[in-house]
GROMACS .gro file of C-alpha atoms in nm:
model
  153
    1MET     CA    1   7.618  11.816  10.203
    2ILE     CA    2   7.958  11.907  10.305
    3LEU     CA    3   7.972  12.256  10.322
    4SER     CA    4   7.763  12.527  10.212
    5ARG     CA    5   7.804  12.776  10.011
    6ALA     CA    6   7.833  13.042  10.244
    7GLU     CA    7   8.046  12.774  10.502
    8PHE     CA    8   8.309  12.730  10.223
    9ALA     CA    9   8.326  13.098  10.111
   10GLN     CA   10   8.397  13.161  10.511
   11VAL     CA   11   8.679  12.861  10.469
   12ARG     CA   12   8.834  13.006  10.203
   13ILE     CA   13   8.845  13.369  10.337
   14GLN     CA   14   8.992  13.228  10.659
   15ALA     CA   15   9.244  13.016  10.457
   16GLU     CA   16   9.328  13.302  10.263
   17ASN     CA   17   9.358  13.557  10.551
   18GLU     CA   18   9.585  13.331  10.749
   19TYR     CA   19   9.804  13.261  10.495
   20PRO     CA   20  10.134  13.187  10.533
   21SER     CA   21   9.979  12.956  10.836
   22GLU     CA   22   9.775  12.692  10.820
   23CYS     CA   23   9.384  12.735  10.914
   24CYS     CA   24   9.162  12.528  11.098
   25GLY     CA   25   8.823  12.524  11.240
   26VAL     CA   26   8.508  12.312  11.268
   27VAL     CA   27   8.135  12.289  11.143
   28LEU     CA   28   7.914  12.155  11.399
   29GLU     CA   29   7.493  12.053  11.364
   30LYS     CA   30   7.224  12.050  11.601
   31GLU     CA   31   7.141  11.696  11.673
   32GLY     CA   32   6.796  11.670  11.530
   33PHE     CA   33   6.827  11.979  11.390
   34PRO     CA   34   6.933  11.958  11.037
   35GLY     CA   35   7.049  12.275  10.887
   36GLN     CA   36   7.084  12.454  11.241
   37ARG     CA   37   7.466  12.463  11.197
   38LEU     CA   38   7.778  12.675  11.350
   39LEU     CA   39   8.110  12.739  11.172
   40ILE     CA   40   8.391  12.779  11.395
   41PRO     CA   41   8.690  12.921  11.289
   42CYS     CA   42   8.983  12.825  11.537
   43ARG     CA   43   9.298  12.943  11.639
   44ASN     CA   44   9.623  12.800  11.510
   45VAL     CA   45   9.869  12.802  11.816
   46GLN     CA   46  10.136  12.587  11.602
   47ASN     CA   47  10.358  12.885  11.602
   48GLU     CA   48  10.314  12.924  12.005
   49LEU     CA   49  10.420  12.583  12.090
   50HIS     CA   50  10.701  12.560  11.853
   51ALA     CA   51  10.818  12.855  11.966
   52LYS     CA   52  10.828  12.698  12.357
   53ASP     CA   53  10.929  12.358  12.265
   54PRO     CA   54  11.071  12.333  11.911
   55GLU     CA   55  11.194  11.961  11.974
   56ARG     CA   56  10.848  11.851  12.053
   57TYR     CA   57  10.667  12.076  11.806
   58ALA     CA   58  10.943  12.098  11.543
   59ARG     CA   59  10.687  12.225  11.303
   60ASP     CA   60  10.550  12.606  11.275
   61ALA     CA   61  10.224  12.713  11.155
   62ARG     CA   62  10.346  12.695  10.834
   63THR     CA   63  10.316  12.319  10.827
   64ALA     CA   64  10.098  12.213  11.081
   65PHE     CA   65   9.793  12.325  11.321
   66HIS     CA   66   9.730  12.240  11.650
   67VAL     CA   67   9.387  12.409  11.765
   68ASP     CA   68   9.353  12.651  12.064
   69PRO     CA   69   9.251  12.441  12.401
   70LYS     CA   70   8.999  12.753  12.435
   71ASP     CA   71   8.860  12.703  12.069
   72LEU     CA   72   8.816  12.317  12.171
   73LEU     CA   73   8.670  12.393  12.519
   74ARG     CA   74   8.398  12.572  12.330
   75ILE     CA   75   8.362  12.330  12.090
   76GLY     CA   76   8.329  12.034  12.363
   77ASN     CA   77   8.055  12.261  12.570
   78LEU     CA   78   7.849  12.301  12.193
   79GLU     CA   79   7.866  11.910  12.174
   80SER     CA   80   7.728  11.934  12.546
   81ASP     CA   81   7.485  12.139  12.443
   82GLY     CA   82   7.346  11.898  12.150
   83TYR     CA   83   7.575  11.981  11.864
   84ARG     CA   84   7.788  11.714  11.661
   85VAL     CA   85   8.095  11.803  11.472
   86ARG     CA   86   8.001  11.732  11.118
   87VAL     CA   87   8.318  11.932  10.964
   88ILE     CA   88   8.693  11.951  11.058
   89TYR     CA   89   8.859  12.160  10.808
   90HIS     CA   90   9.196  12.312  10.757
   91SER     CA   91   9.425  12.399  10.518
   92HIS     CA   92   9.778  12.336  10.334
   93ILE     CA   93  10.039  12.631  10.284
   94ASN     CA   94  10.198  12.593   9.893
   95ALA     CA   95  10.100  12.205   9.914
   96GLY     CA   96   9.786  12.025   9.746
   97ALA     CA   97   9.440  11.959   9.885
   98TYR     CA   98   9.528  11.577  10.035
   99PHE     CA   99   9.457  11.421  10.362
  100SER     CA  100   9.846  11.388  10.491
  101GLU     CA  101   9.983  11.106  10.716
  102THR     CA  102   9.989  11.385  10.992
  103ASP     CA  103   9.625  11.476  10.901
  104LYS     CA  104   9.559  11.102  10.974
  105GLN     CA  105   9.746  11.088  11.312
  106ASN     CA  106   9.601  11.380  11.450
  107ALA     CA  107   9.239  11.261  11.325
  108LEU     CA  108   9.271  10.898  11.544
  109VAL     CA  109   9.297  10.812  11.855
  110GLN     CA  110   9.445  10.475  11.960
  111GLY     CA  111   9.354  10.374  11.587
  112GLU     CA  112   9.050  10.471  11.595
  113PRO     CA  113   8.875  10.824  11.440
  114ALA     CA  114   8.819  11.117  11.727
  115TYR     CA  115   8.526  11.211  11.505
  116PRO     CA  116   8.379  10.868  11.279
  117GLU     CA  117   8.115  11.037  11.119
  118ALA     CA  118   8.311  11.402  11.058
  119THR     CA  119   8.449  11.529  10.714
  120TYR     CA  120   8.746  11.628  10.715
  121VAL     CA  121   8.814  11.930  10.438
  122VAL     CA  122   9.164  12.043  10.321
  123VAL     CA  123   9.203  12.355  10.137
  124SER     CA  124   9.497  12.389   9.910
  125ILE     CA  125   9.631  12.763   9.941
  126VAL     CA  126   9.875  12.842   9.686
  127GLU     CA  127  10.052  13.174   9.696
  128GLY     CA  128   9.791  13.328   9.944
  129LYS     CA  129   9.508  13.214   9.711
  130ALA     CA  130   9.280  12.934   9.726
  131ALA     CA  131   9.375  12.705   9.464
  132LYS     CA  132   9.193  12.352   9.545
  133ALA     CA  133   8.979  12.177   9.797
  134ALA     CA  134   8.918  11.812   9.902
  135ALA     CA  135   8.710  11.606  10.137
  136PHE     CA  136   8.775  11.300  10.312
  137ALA     CA  137   8.587  11.031  10.556
  138TRP     CA  138   8.633  10.770  10.789
  139SER     CA  139   8.551  10.396  10.608
  140LEU     CA  140   8.475  10.126  10.824
  141GLU     CA  141   8.583   9.875  10.542
  142GLN     CA  142   8.924   9.992  10.460
  143ARG     CA  143   8.982  10.144  10.817
  144ASP     CA  144   9.142  10.473  10.649
  145PHE     CA  145   9.049  10.808  10.556
  146VAL     CA  146   8.910  10.805  10.172
  147PRO     CA  147   8.847  11.118   9.914
  148LEU     CA  148   8.504  11.153   9.875
  149ASP     CA  149   8.330  11.386   9.597
  150PHE     CA  150   8.387  11.670   9.692
  151PRO     CA  151   8.262  11.981   9.387
  152ARG     CA  152   8.354  12.326   9.520
  153PRO     CA  153   7.995  12.465   9.634
   0.00000   0.00000   0.00000
């Protein structure tokens, strides 16, 4: 299971509510306790970064996301408490549900996935409504992110 029906509903609602900005968030699972999961909607601070430094952050929240450092701290604390990042999600605005080159670059640290066991979910939001969703995971054999079978829950 990538996302439960209830988790997908929460992601879809968040993505539609944050339109025309990209949304972002994670699903964590307690190590050794399958099913004990937390969905953490994160705040996209891309617009703030773009306003402060448009040269460094050329894109705004309509085409990019940057997770609020406070949310990253919360996720790190949960990881210290035995939770593992299982799903990282975000939306694409008026575009398809694909794993872009930017998505790939952001998921890698020195050419290796920051979260090799995580599934990445992208939700396409067109004119404020969820149109499609897709999931991607790191393949050791292909050294790339590959699409997964992701029936909408």
